[in-house]
PDB file of C-alpha atoms in Angstrom:
ATOM      1  CA  MET A   1       3.489  14.549 -12.573  1.00 90.00           C
ATOM      2  CA  ILE A   2       4.721  11.069 -11.633  1.00 92.00           C
ATOM      3  CA  ASN A   3       6.019   9.000 -14.551  1.00 95.00           C
ATOM      4  CA  ALA A   4       4.950   5.363 -14.196  1.00 96.00           C
ATOM      5  CA  VAL A   5       5.679   2.490 -16.608  1.00 97.00           C
ATOM      6  CA  ILE A   6       4.103  -0.974 -16.661  1.00 97.00           C
ATOM      7  CA  LEU A   7       6.343  -3.631 -18.198  1.00 98.00           C
ATOM      8  CA  GLY A   8       4.217  -5.883 -20.408  1.00 97.00           C
ATOM      9  CA  TYR A   9       4.998  -9.393 -21.625  1.00 97.00           C
ATOM     10  CA  ASP A  10       3.246 -12.439 -23.065  1.00 96.00           C
ATOM     11  CA  TYR A  11       1.020 -14.406 -20.666  1.00 95.00           C
ATOM     12  CA  ALA A  12       0.800 -11.610 -18.122  1.00 96.00           C
ATOM     13  CA  LEU A  13      -2.520 -11.276 -16.264  1.00 94.00           C
ATOM     14  CA  SER A  14      -4.296  -8.557 -18.209  1.00 95.00           C
ATOM     15  CA  THR A  15      -6.225  -7.044 -15.286  1.00 92.00           C
ATOM     16  CA  SER A  16      -2.986  -6.389 -13.410  1.00 93.00           C
ATOM     17  CA  ILE A  17      -2.020  -4.181 -16.361  1.00 95.00           C
ATOM     18  CA  THR A  18      -5.268  -2.560 -17.466  1.00 94.00           C
ATOM     19  CA  GLY A  19      -6.779  -2.270 -13.987  1.00 91.00           C
ATOM     20  CA  LEU A  20      -3.671  -0.678 -12.545  1.00 92.00           C
ATOM     21  CA  ALA A  21      -3.405   1.613 -15.575  1.00 94.00           C
ATOM     22  CA  ASP A  22      -6.987   2.783 -15.042  1.00 92.00           C
ATOM     23  CA  LEU A  23      -6.562   3.289 -11.311  1.00 91.00           C
ATOM     24  CA  LEU A  24      -3.383   5.344 -11.597  1.00 92.00           C
ATOM     25  CA  SER A  25      -4.453   7.307 -14.669  1.00 91.00           C
ATOM     26  CA  LEU A  26      -7.696   8.383 -12.994  1.00 90.00           C
ATOM     27  CA  ALA A  27      -6.280   9.142  -9.539  1.00 88.00           C
ATOM     28  CA  GLY A  28      -7.102  12.754  -8.775  1.00 85.00           C
ATOM     29  CA  VAL A  29      -9.393  12.904 -11.796  1.00 87.00           C
ATOM     30  CA  SER A  30     -12.607  10.862 -11.461  1.00 83.00           C
ATOM     31  CA  TRP A  31     -13.255  11.590  -7.786  1.00 79.00           C
ATOM     32  CA  ASN A  32     -12.673  15.289  -8.371  1.00 80.00           C
ATOM     33  CA  ARG A  33     -15.128  15.318 -11.265  1.00 84.00           C
ATOM     34  CA  LEU A  34     -17.750  13.526  -9.198  1.00 81.00           C
ATOM     35  CA  ASN A  35     -17.372  16.239  -6.587  1.00 79.00           C
ATOM     36  CA  ASN A  36     -17.295  19.144  -9.059  1.00 82.00           C
ATOM     37  CA  THR A  37     -13.700  20.090  -8.325  1.00 83.00           C
ATOM     38  CA  PRO A  38     -10.941  20.604 -10.912  1.00 88.00           C
ATOM     39  CA  PRO A  39      -9.234  17.329 -11.900  1.00 85.00           C
ATOM     40  CA  GLU A  40      -5.590  17.013 -10.912  1.00 86.00           C
ATOM     41  CA  ARG A  41      -3.992  14.132 -12.773  1.00 89.00           C
ATOM     42  CA  LEU A  42      -1.173  12.625 -10.733  1.00 90.00           C
ATOM     43  CA  PHE A  43       0.366   9.955 -12.955  1.00 94.00           C
ATOM     44  CA  ASN A  44       1.637   9.900 -16.507  1.00 94.00           C
ATOM     45  CA  LEU A  45       1.315   6.195 -17.241  1.00 95.00           C
ATOM     46  CA  GLN A  46       2.788   4.219 -20.150  1.00 97.00           C
ATOM     47  CA  ILE A  47       2.887   0.534 -21.018  1.00 97.00           C
ATOM     48  CA  ALA A  48       6.115  -0.848 -22.453  1.00 97.00           C
ATOM     49  CA  SER A  49       7.148  -4.150 -24.052  1.00 97.00           C
ATOM     50  CA  ASP A  50      10.530  -5.520 -25.046  1.00 96.00           C
ATOM     51  CA  THR A  51      10.366  -4.398 -28.702  1.00 96.00           C
ATOM     52  CA  GLY A  52       7.428  -1.996 -28.493  1.00 96.00           C
ATOM     53  CA  LYS A  53       5.242  -4.489 -30.345  1.00 97.00           C
ATOM     54  CA  PRO A  54       1.904  -5.854 -29.037  1.00 97.00           C
ATOM     55  CA  PHE A  55       1.967  -8.662 -26.501  1.00 97.00           C
ATOM     56  CA  THR A  56      -0.714 -11.235 -25.688  1.00 96.00           C
ATOM     57  CA  CYS A  57      -1.961 -11.732 -22.147  1.00 96.00           C
ATOM     58  CA  LEU A  58      -3.053 -15.008 -20.569  1.00 94.00           C
ATOM     59  CA  ASN A  59      -6.686 -14.490 -21.604  1.00 94.00           C
ATOM     60  CA  SER A  60      -5.650 -13.862 -25.247  1.00 96.00           C
ATOM     61  CA  VAL A  61      -6.229 -10.113 -24.936  1.00 95.00           C
ATOM     62  CA  GLU A  62      -3.639  -8.291 -27.025  1.00 97.00           C
ATOM     63  CA  ILE A  63      -2.230  -5.058 -25.649  1.00 97.00           C
ATOM     64  CA  THR A  64      -0.453  -2.497 -27.796  1.00 97.00           C
ATOM     65  CA  PRO A  65       2.229  -0.737 -25.720  1.00 97.00           C
ATOM     66  CA  HIS A  66       3.196   2.909 -25.964  1.00 97.00           C
ATOM     67  CA  ILE A  67       6.948   2.271 -26.082  1.00 97.00           C
ATOM     68  CA  SER A  68       9.704  -0.349 -25.935  1.00 97.00           C
ATOM     69  CA  PHE A  69      11.920  -0.983 -22.923  1.00 96.00           C
ATOM     70  CA  GLY A  70      14.697   0.930 -24.668  1.00 95.00           C
ATOM     71  CA  GLN A  71      12.482   4.007 -25.011  1.00 97.00           C
ATOM     72  CA  ILE A  72      11.660   4.324 -21.320  1.00 96.00           C
ATOM     73  CA  GLU A  73      12.917   7.667 -20.056  1.00 93.00           C
ATOM     74  CA  SER A  74      13.288   8.837 -16.453  1.00 92.00           C
ATOM     75  CA  PRO A  75      10.588   6.711 -14.775  1.00 95.00           C
ATOM     76  CA  ASP A  76       9.614   7.385 -11.187  1.00 95.00           C
ATOM     77  CA  ILE A  77       7.806   4.041 -10.908  1.00 95.00           C
ATOM     78  CA  VAL A  78       8.342   0.767 -12.773  1.00 97.00           C
ATOM     79  CA  LEU A  79       5.556  -1.800 -12.386  1.00 97.00           C
ATOM     80  CA  VAL A  80       5.747  -5.521 -13.092  1.00 97.00           C
ATOM     81  CA  PRO A  81       2.358  -7.243 -13.526  1.00 96.00           C
ATOM     82  CA  THR A  82       1.311 -10.754 -12.523  1.00 95.00           C
ATOM     83  CA  ILE A  83       2.737 -13.765 -14.348  1.00 96.00           C
ATOM     84  CA  GLY A  84      -0.374 -15.542 -15.623  1.00 94.00           C
ATOM     85  CA  GLY A  85       1.322 -18.442 -17.386  1.00 92.00           C
ATOM     86  CA  ASN A  86       3.942 -20.972 -16.345  1.00 94.00           C
ATOM     87  CA  ILE A  87       6.372 -19.139 -14.103  1.00 95.00           C
ATOM     88  CA  GLU A  88       9.598 -20.892 -15.033  1.00 95.00           C
ATOM     89  CA  ARG A  89       8.849 -20.645 -18.754  1.00 95.00           C
ATOM     90  CA  THR A  90       7.999 -16.962 -18.362  1.00 96.00           C
ATOM     91  CA  LEU A  91      11.295 -16.322 -16.606  1.00 96.00           C
ATOM     92  CA  PHE A  92      13.159 -18.130 -19.376  1.00 96.00           C
ATOM     93  CA  GLN A  93      11.371 -16.239 -22.156  1.00 95.00           C
ATOM     94  CA  ASN A  94      11.740 -12.758 -20.697  1.00 96.00           C
ATOM     95  CA  ARG A  95      15.463 -12.192 -20.329  1.00 96.00           C
ATOM     96  CA  ALA A  96      15.153  -8.711 -21.827  1.00 96.00           C
ATOM     97  CA  LEU A  97      12.682  -7.690 -19.131  1.00 97.00           C
ATOM     98  CA  ILE A  98      14.859  -9.199 -16.397  1.00 97.00           C
ATOM     99  CA  ASP A  99      17.955  -7.457 -17.779  1.00 97.00           C
ATOM    100  CA  TYR A 100      16.077  -4.162 -17.831  1.00 97.00           C
ATOM    101  CA  LEU A 101      15.091  -4.630 -14.188  1.00 97.00           C
ATOM    102  CA  SER A 102      18.649  -5.570 -13.241  1.00 96.00           C
ATOM    103  CA  GLY A 103      19.807  -2.277 -14.707  1.00 95.00           C
ATOM    104  CA  LEU A 104      17.562  -0.391 -12.267  1.00 95.00           C
ATOM    105  CA  LYS A 105      19.455  -1.623  -9.223  1.00 92.00           C
ATOM    106  CA  ASN A 106      20.684   1.196  -6.980  1.00 87.00           C
ATOM    107  CA  GLN A 107      18.623   3.762  -8.890  1.00 91.00           C
ATOM    108  CA  ASP A 108      16.195   6.104  -7.156  1.00 90.00           C
ATOM    109  CA  ILE A 109      13.118   4.493  -8.728  1.00 94.00           C
ATOM    110  CA  LEU A 110      10.180   2.802  -7.011  1.00 94.00           C
ATOM    111  CA  ILE A 111      10.003  -0.727  -8.414  1.00 96.00           C
ATOM    112  CA  ALA A 112       6.773  -2.613  -7.788  1.00 96.00           C
ATOM    113  CA  SER A 113       5.424  -6.067  -8.568  1.00 96.00           C
ATOM    114  CA  ASN A 114       1.984  -7.579  -8.342  1.00 94.00           C
ATOM    115  CA  CYS A 115       1.449 -11.180  -7.228  1.00 93.00           C
ATOM    116  CA  THR A 116       3.803 -13.564  -9.089  1.00 95.00           C
ATOM    117  CA  GLY A 117       5.457 -10.609 -10.782  1.00 96.00           C
ATOM    118  CA  ALA A 118       7.749 -10.747  -7.738  1.00 97.00           C
ATOM    119  CA  PHE A 119       9.493 -13.704  -9.401  1.00 98.00           C
ATOM    120  CA  LEU A 120      10.750 -11.349 -12.111  1.00 98.00           C
ATOM    121  CA  LEU A 121      12.078  -8.894  -9.522  1.00 98.00           C
ATOM    122  CA  ALA A 122      13.780 -11.716  -7.651  1.00 97.00           C
ATOM    123  CA  GLU A 123      15.264 -13.149 -10.848  1.00 97.00           C
ATOM    124  CA  ALA A 124      16.745  -9.714 -11.536  1.00 97.00           C
ATOM    125  CA  GLY A 125      18.424  -9.749  -8.115  1.00 97.00           C
ATOM    126  CA  LEU A 126      16.383  -6.843  -6.787  1.00 97.00           C
ATOM    127  CA  LEU A 127      14.905  -8.657  -3.797  1.00 96.00           C
ATOM    128  CA  ASP A 128      18.028 -10.163  -2.188  1.00 96.00           C
ATOM    129  CA  GLY A 129      18.044  -9.267   1.503  1.00 94.00           C
ATOM    130  CA  LYS A 130      14.702  -7.499   1.209  1.00 93.00           C
ATOM    131  CA  GLN A 131      11.170  -8.196   2.331  1.00 91.00           C
ATOM    132  CA  ALA A 132       8.757  -9.281  -0.387  1.00 93.00           C
ATOM    133  CA  THR A 133       5.444 -11.040  -0.880  1.00 90.00           C
ATOM    134  CA  THR A 134       3.834 -13.074  -3.636  1.00 92.00           C
ATOM    135  CA  HIS A 135       0.808 -15.296  -4.242  1.00 89.00           C
ATOM    136  CA  TRP A 136       0.319 -17.841  -1.460  1.00 84.00           C
ATOM    137  CA  GLY A 137       0.147 -20.722  -3.945  1.00 87.00           C
ATOM    138  CA  PHE A 138       3.737 -20.160  -5.096  1.00 91.00           C
ATOM    139  CA  VAL A 139       5.473 -19.627  -1.769  1.00 89.00           C
ATOM    140  CA  ASP A 140       7.414 -22.909  -1.820  1.00 91.00           C
ATOM    141  CA  LEU A 141       8.647 -22.379  -5.382  1.00 94.00           C
ATOM    142  CA  PHE A 142       9.677 -18.825  -4.583  1.00 95.00           C
ATOM    143  CA  ARG A 143      11.574 -19.807  -1.456  1.00 94.00           C
ATOM    144  CA  SER A 144      13.380 -22.639  -3.207  1.00 95.00           C
ATOM    145  CA  ARG A 145      14.504 -20.366  -6.048  1.00 96.00           C
ATOM    146  CA  TYR A 146      15.309 -17.265  -3.984  1.00 96.00           C
ATOM    147  CA  PRO A 147      16.461 -18.184  -0.453  1.00 95.00           C
ATOM    148  CA  ALA A 148      18.105 -14.769  -0.010  1.00 97.00           C
ATOM    149  CA  VAL A 149      14.714 -13.012  -0.089  1.00 96.00           C
ATOM    150  CA  ASN A 150      12.859 -12.354   3.157  1.00 92.00           C
ATOM    151  CA  LEU A 151       9.509 -13.624   1.899  1.00 91.00           C
ATOM    152  CA  MET A 152       6.468 -12.592   3.939  1.00 85.00           C
ATOM    153  CA  PRO A 153       3.542 -14.479   2.355  1.00 79.00           C
ATOM    154  CA  GLY A 154       1.096 -13.337   5.009  1.00 71.00           C
ATOM    155  CA  GLN A 155       1.507  -9.713   3.974  1.00 75.00           C
ATOM    156  CA  LEU A 156      -0.783  -8.255   1.339  1.00 77.00           C
ATOM    157  CA  VAL A 157       1.701  -5.460   0.651  1.00 82.00           C
ATOM    158  CA  THR A 158       5.396  -5.184   1.528  1.00 85.00           C
ATOM    159  CA  HIS A 159       7.552  -2.093   1.136  1.00 86.00           C
ATOM    160  CA  ASP A 160      11.290  -2.341   1.683  1.00 89.00           C
ATOM    161  CA  GLY A 161      13.464   0.511   0.480  1.00 89.00           C
ATOM    162  CA  ASN A 162      12.501   1.213  -3.131  1.00 92.00           C
ATOM    163  CA  ILE A 163      10.828  -2.186  -3.601  1.00 94.00           C
ATOM    164  CA  LEU A 164       7.076  -2.619  -3.306  1.00 93.00           C
ATOM    165  CA  CYS A 165       5.314  -5.985  -3.673  1.00 92.00           C
ATOM    166  CA  ALA A 166       1.634  -6.931  -3.549  1.00 89.00           C
ATOM    167  CA  GLY A 167       0.407 -10.456  -2.870  1.00 83.00           C
ATOM    168  CA  GLY A 168      -2.693 -11.796  -4.653  1.00 75.00           C
ATOM    169  CA  GLY A 169      -3.680 -11.651  -8.308  1.00 69.00           C
ATOM    170  CA  ASN A 170      -6.133  -8.818  -7.685  1.00 76.00           C
ATOM    171  CA  ALA A 171      -3.884  -7.058  -5.168  1.00 80.00           C
ATOM    172  CA  TRP A 172      -3.193  -4.456  -7.836  1.00 85.00           C
ATOM    173  CA  PHE A 173      -6.099  -2.667  -6.088  1.00 82.00           C
ATOM    174  CA  ASP A 174      -4.010  -2.407  -2.956  1.00 82.00           C
ATOM    175  CA  LEU A 175      -0.777  -1.745  -4.827  1.00 86.00           C
ATOM    176  CA  GLY A 176      -2.328   1.106  -6.780  1.00 88.00           C
ATOM    177  CA  LEU A 177      -3.980   2.746  -3.784  1.00 86.00           C
ATOM    178  CA  TYR A 178      -0.791   2.439  -1.774  1.00 85.00           C
ATOM    179  CA  MET A 179       1.099   4.301  -4.506  1.00 88.00           C
ATOM    180  CA  VAL A 180      -1.609   6.945  -4.816  1.00 88.00           C
ATOM    181  CA  GLU A 181      -1.237   7.625  -1.114  1.00 82.00           C
ATOM    182  CA  ARG A 182       2.554   7.539  -1.215  1.00 82.00           C
ATOM    183  CA  PHE A 183       2.778  10.071  -4.036  1.00 85.00           C
ATOM    184  CA  SER A 184      -0.261  12.133  -3.015  1.00 83.00           C
ATOM    185  CA  ASP A 185      -2.139  11.698   0.265  1.00 77.00           C
ATOM    186  CA  HIS A 186      -4.587   9.512   2.173  1.00 74.00           C
ATOM    187  CA  GLU A 187      -7.610  11.516   1.082  1.00 77.00           C
ATOM    188  CA  THR A 188      -6.812  11.066  -2.618  1.00 82.00           C
ATOM    189  CA  ALA A 189      -6.436   7.320  -2.071  1.00 81.00           C
ATOM    190  CA  VAL A 190      -9.815   7.255  -0.313  1.00 80.00           C
ATOM    191  CA  GLY A 191     -11.378   9.146  -3.208  1.00 81.00           C
ATOM    192  CA  SER A 192      -9.878   6.718  -5.725  1.00 85.00           C
ATOM    193  CA  ALA A 193     -11.171   3.746  -3.740  1.00 81.00           C
ATOM    194  CA  LYS A 194     -14.670   5.186  -3.587  1.00 81.00           C
ATOM    195  CA  THR A 195     -14.648   5.978  -7.305  1.00 83.00           C
ATOM    196  CA  PHE A 196     -13.720   2.374  -8.173  1.00 82.00           C
ATOM    197  CA  VAL A 197     -15.973   0.982  -5.391  1.00 75.00           C
ATOM    198  CA  ILE A 198     -13.036  -0.820  -3.838  1.00 68.00           C
ATOM    199  CA  ASP A 199     -13.432  -2.211  -0.331  1.00 59.00           C
ATOM    200  CA  MET A 200     -10.859  -0.351   1.741  1.00 51.00           C
ATOM    201  CA  GLY A 201     -11.170  -2.943   4.489  1.00 46.00           C
ATOM    202  CA  ARG A 202      -9.626  -5.725   2.411  1.00 47.00           C
ATOM    203  CA  GLN A 203      -6.580  -5.998   4.657  1.00 44.00           C
ATOM    204  CA  SER A 204      -7.487  -4.199   7.857  1.00 36.00           C
ATOM    205  CA  GLN A 205      -8.664  -0.861   9.094  1.00 28.00           C
ATOM    206  CA  LEU A 206      -5.159   0.396   8.371  1.00 37.00           C
ATOM    207  CA  SER A 207      -5.258  -0.369   4.655  1.00 37.00           C
ATOM    208  CA  TYR A 208      -3.731   2.349   2.470  1.00 36.00           C
ATOM    209  CA  SER A 209      -2.655   4.351   5.483  1.00 47.00           C
ATOM    210  CA  PRO A 210       0.886   5.549   6.207  1.00 51.00           C
ATOM    211  CA  LEU A 211       0.868   3.172   9.190  1.00 57.00           C
ATOM    212  CA  ILE A 212       1.400   0.180   6.911  1.00 54.00           C
ATOM    213  CA  SER A 213       5.014   1.116   6.250  1.00 54.00           C
ATOM    214  CA  LYS A 214       5.686   1.263  10.001  1.00 65.00           C
ATOM    215  CA  ARG A 215       5.324  -2.536  10.149  1.00 62.00           C
ATOM    216  CA  TYR A 216       8.168  -3.237   7.751  1.00 56.00           C
ATOM    217  CA  HIS A 217      10.951  -4.063  10.200  1.00 65.00           C
ATOM    218  CA  ASN A 218      12.424  -7.186  11.780  1.00 69.00           C
ATOM    219  CA  ASP A 219      11.765  -6.642  15.476  1.00 82.00           C
ATOM    220  CA  GLU A 220       9.271  -9.378  16.332  1.00 87.00           C
ATOM    221  CA  LYS A 221       8.541  -7.965  19.779  1.00 92.00           C
ATOM    222  CA  VAL A 222       7.683  -4.535  18.366  1.00 91.00           C
ATOM    223  CA  LEU A 223       5.474  -6.203  15.745  1.00 89.00           C
ATOM    224  CA  GLU A 224       3.624  -7.943  18.585  1.00 92.00           C
ATOM    225  CA  ILE A 225       3.252  -4.611  20.367  1.00 94.00           C
ATOM    226  CA  GLN A 226       1.951  -2.949  17.202  1.00 91.00           C
ATOM    227  CA  THR A 227      -0.596  -5.725  16.675  1.00 88.00           C
ATOM    228  CA  TRP A 228      -1.730  -5.414  20.296  1.00 92.00           C
ATOM    229  CA  MET A 229      -2.007  -1.635  20.013  1.00 92.00           C
ATOM    230  CA  GLU A 230      -4.025  -1.988  16.798  1.00 88.00           C
ATOM    231  CA  SER A 231      -6.477  -4.272  18.601  1.00 88.00           C
ATOM    232  CA  ASN A 232      -6.721  -2.145  21.750  1.00 91.00           C
ATOM    233  CA  HIS A 233      -6.201   1.460  20.665  1.00 90.00           C
ATOM    234  CA  ARG A 234      -9.895   2.276  21.074  1.00 88.00           C
ATOM    235  CA  ASN A 235      -9.562   1.673  24.798  1.00 89.00           C
ATOM    236  CA  HIS A 236      -8.321   4.450  27.045  1.00 87.00           C
ATOM    237  CA  LEU A 237      -4.717   3.265  26.985  1.00 88.00           C
ATOM    238  CA  SER A 238      -1.605   4.878  28.346  1.00 91.00           C
ATOM    239  CA  LEU A 239       1.919   3.922  27.337  1.00 94.00           C
ATOM    240  CA  SER A 240       2.337   2.436  30.804  1.00 95.00           C
ATOM    241  CA  ASP A 241      -0.524   0.066  29.962  1.00 94.00           C
ATOM    242  CA  VAL A 242       1.312  -0.986  26.804  1.00 95.00           C
ATOM    243  CA  ALA A 243       4.602  -1.506  28.620  1.00 95.00           C
ATOM    244  CA  ASN A 244       2.928  -3.490  31.405  1.00 95.00           C
ATOM    245  CA  ALA A 245       1.135  -5.727  28.897  1.00 95.00           C
ATOM    246  CA  PHE A 246       4.515  -6.821  27.535  1.00 96.00           C
ATOM    247  CA  HIS A 247       6.429  -6.812  30.836  1.00 95.00           C
ATOM    248  CA  ILE A 248       8.964  -4.219  29.730  1.00 95.00           C
ATOM    249  CA  SER A 249       9.908  -0.826  31.097  1.00 96.00           C
ATOM    250  CA  LEU A 250       8.530   2.373  29.604  1.00 95.00           C
ATOM    251  CA  ARG A 251      12.060   3.383  28.690  1.00 95.00           C
ATOM    252  CA  THR A 252      12.664   0.110  26.850  1.00 96.00           C
ATOM    253  CA  LEU A 253       9.331   0.427  25.045  1.00 96.00           C
ATOM    254  CA  ASN A 254      10.163   3.911  23.777  1.00 95.00           C
ATOM    255  CA  ARG A 255      13.724   3.059  22.765  1.00 94.00           C
ATOM    256  CA  ARG A 256      12.954  -0.233  21.030  1.00 93.00           C
ATOM    257  CA  PHE A 257       9.786   1.015  19.304  1.00 92.00           C
ATOM    258  CA  LYS A 258      11.480   4.088  17.877  1.00 90.00           C
ATOM    259  CA  SER A 259      14.484   2.069  16.745  1.00 87.00           C
ATOM    260  CA  ALA A 260      12.222  -0.323  14.791  1.00 83.00           C
ATOM    261  CA  THR A 261       9.639   2.076  13.360  1.00 81.00           C
ATOM    262  CA  GLY A 262      11.291   5.477  13.359  1.00 79.00           C
ATOM    263  CA  GLU A 263       8.670   7.014  15.646  1.00 85.00           C
ATOM    264  CA  THR A 264       7.654   6.851  19.293  1.00 92.00           C
ATOM    265  CA  PRO A 265       4.885   4.522  20.508  1.00 94.00           C
ATOM    266  CA  ASN A 266       2.884   7.576  21.590  1.00 93.00           C
ATOM    267  CA  VAL A 267       2.909   8.984  18.045  1.00 91.00           C
ATOM    268  CA  TYR A 268       1.983   5.552  16.676  1.00 91.00           C
ATOM    269  CA  LEU A 269      -0.927   5.219  19.103  1.00 93.00           C
ATOM    270  CA  GLN A 270      -2.107   8.691  18.166  1.00 91.00           C
ATOM    271  CA  SER A 271      -1.917   7.786  14.471  1.00 88.00           C
ATOM    272  CA  LEU A 272      -3.884   4.583  15.058  1.00 90.00           C
ATOM    273  CA  ARG A 273      -6.640   6.540  16.733  1.00 92.00           C
ATOM    274  CA  LEU A 274      -6.750   9.161  14.002  1.00 91.00           C
ATOM    275  CA  GLU A 275      -6.940   6.530  11.247  1.00 86.00           C
ATOM    276  CA  SER A 276      -9.689   4.752  13.163  1.00 89.00           C
ATOM    277  CA  ALA A 277     -11.542   8.048  13.529  1.00 92.00           C
ATOM    278  CA  LYS A 278     -11.255   8.665   9.773  1.00 89.00           C
ATOM    279  CA  LYS A 279     -12.792   5.281   9.115  1.00 86.00           C
ATOM    280  CA  LEU A 280     -15.693   5.960  11.484  1.00 91.00           C
ATOM    281  CA  LEU A 281     -16.281   9.375   9.924  1.00 91.00           C
ATOM    282  CA  GLU A 282     -16.224   7.865   6.438  1.00 85.00           C
ATOM    283  CA  GLU A 283     -18.343   4.803   7.089  1.00 84.00           C
ATOM    284  CA  THR A 284     -20.724   5.509   9.993  1.00 89.00           C
ATOM    285  CA  SER A 285     -23.222   8.137  11.138  1.00 91.00           C
ATOM    286  CA  ASN A 286     -21.782   8.238  14.653  1.00 93.00           C
ATOM    287  CA  SER A 287     -21.801  11.651  16.286  1.00 95.00           C
ATOM    288  CA  LEU A 288     -18.490  13.402  16.889  1.00 95.00           C
ATOM    289  CA  THR A 289     -18.772  12.623  20.598  1.00 95.00           C
ATOM    290  CA  GLU A 290     -19.272   8.932  19.803  1.00 95.00           C
ATOM    291  CA  VAL A 291     -16.347   8.919  17.377  1.00 95.00           C
ATOM    292  CA  THR A 292     -14.126  10.637  19.947  1.00 95.00           C
ATOM    293  CA  ASN A 293     -14.980   8.107  22.650  1.00 94.00           C
ATOM    294  CA  LYS A 294     -14.714   5.110  20.333  1.00 93.00           C
ATOM    295  CA  VAL A 295     -11.123   5.912  19.417  1.00 93.00           C
ATOM    296  CA  GLY A 296      -9.924   6.320  22.980  1.00 92.00           C
ATOM    297  CA  TYR A 297     -10.284  10.054  23.642  1.00 92.00           C
ATOM    298  CA  ASP A 298     -12.425  11.776  26.280  1.00 90.00           C
ATOM    299  CA  ASP A 299     -12.416  15.408  25.229  1.00 93.00           C
ATOM    300  CA  VAL A 300     -14.147  16.262  21.944  1.00 94.00           C
ATOM    301  CA  SER A 301     -12.562  19.702  21.703  1.00 95.00           C
ATOM    302  CA  SER A 302      -9.007  18.431  22.147  1.00 93.00           C
ATOM    303  CA  PHE A 303      -9.625  15.613  19.675  1.00 94.00           C
ATOM    304  CA  SER A 304     -11.038  18.029  17.088  1.00 95.00           C
ATOM    305  CA  ILE A 305      -8.003  20.304  17.400  1.00 94.00           C
ATOM    306  CA  LEU A 306      -5.652  17.324  16.983  1.00 92.00           C
ATOM    307  CA  PHE A 307      -7.638  15.991  14.028  1.00 91.00           C
ATOM    308  CA  LYS A 308      -7.502  19.317  12.181  1.00 89.00           C
ATOM    309  CA  LYS A 309      -3.794  19.712  12.947  1.00 87.00           C
ATOM    310  CA  LYS A 310      -3.027  16.313  11.409  1.00 83.00           C
ATOM    311  CA  THR A 311      -5.449  16.310   8.456  1.00 80.00           C
ATOM    312  CA  GLY A 312      -6.019  19.987   7.674  1.00 82.00           C
ATOM    313  CA  LEU A 313      -9.779  19.460   8.078  1.00 85.00           C
ATOM    314  CA  THR A 314     -12.175  19.499  10.986  1.00 91.00           C
ATOM    315  CA  PRO A 315     -13.882  16.137  11.630  1.00 93.00           C
ATOM    316  CA  GLY A 316     -17.078  17.566  10.145  1.00 92.00           C
ATOM    317  CA  GLN A 317     -15.300  18.785   7.014  1.00 89.00           C
ATOM    318  CA  TYR A 318     -13.572  15.417   6.630  1.00 86.00           C
ATOM    319  CA  ARG A 319     -16.867  13.539   6.912  1.00 88.00           C
ATOM    320  CA  GLU A 320     -18.566  15.833   4.419  1.00 85.00           C
ATOM    321  CA  ARG A 321     -15.812  15.296   1.868  1.00 78.00           C
ATOM    322  CA  TYR A 322     -15.182  11.567   2.260  1.00 74.00           C
ATOM    323  CA  ARG A 323     -18.268  10.033   3.777  1.00 71.00           C
ATOM    324  CA  SER A 324     -19.500   6.860   2.099  1.00 57.00           C
ATOM    325  CA  SER A 325     -22.981   6.902   0.583  1.00 47.00           C
ATOM    326  CA  VAL A 326     -23.703   3.754   2.599  1.00 43.00           C
ATOM    327  CA  ALA A 327     -22.573   5.103   5.988  1.00 46.00           C
ATOM    328  CA  THR A 328     -24.401   3.396   8.854  1.00 49.00           C
ATOM    329  CA  CYS A 329     -24.778   3.719  12.587  1.00 51.00           C
ATOM    330  CA  ASP A 330     -22.236   1.587  14.408  1.00 54.00           C
TER     331      ASP A 330
END
């Protein structure tokens, strides 16, 4: 079981604590129960405060933690919720929390922040030289305080090394589902989203998929290629088409793409098509032939074999397990 701890403090946004606690605590549980399968709890979640005493959130809700910072033992994940009050005052008043975070540097622990919680990570020196995101309304303040951070305000979720940041105040949805997928699998994240009636299209069709992490690099040209492939993968593309669209050789495309993302453009294109097929199977009543054609494949049999190889399920089995109750014809 994954040990996760949320660090609580006065004037935090309560939903970024309680909502995330609910989502992680029920991952592998609620969806399984709804489908009459044995629950498999994934996360052991605790809330901690500096002294172990209750703290009061921005909306005056008082939360009683399980433990103090000093009682945290062997966490796999440490989560920092949204700052709901004045940011600079919160930073000043929470030296113990910042010191605790500083002590996690270079440890094999996933450290995550939601929204303006990224200020606490940055204050602890955990974001220097790394990609991060925060609420769009505080971008200028963040950049002025932490110029060494590679801030990406347009990103809903960033993941750089062992640091994970989510952007908006309610992005704990996305943060939680991303972690469910990271520590379990895509199907469990889908089940959690359906249980909580969360819109999985909040960011794009790639939300909560392993493809998100493939965009966390600094090669602008490859990012352009990825964006183009995401927009055109349903067409019957070849890698030569991709290379020609960007006026580069096939050899350069393969070398540069793999250097930036860790995988070949052919594997990435295949993954895009599979994720798109999953979405169609989950959300539409399209026939398998229609799904196959809409994601850029011609042969239904070959696509079905590939789909089962990658997911462990046939397309029909996948649809039966994860199909939305509001699936429509597309």
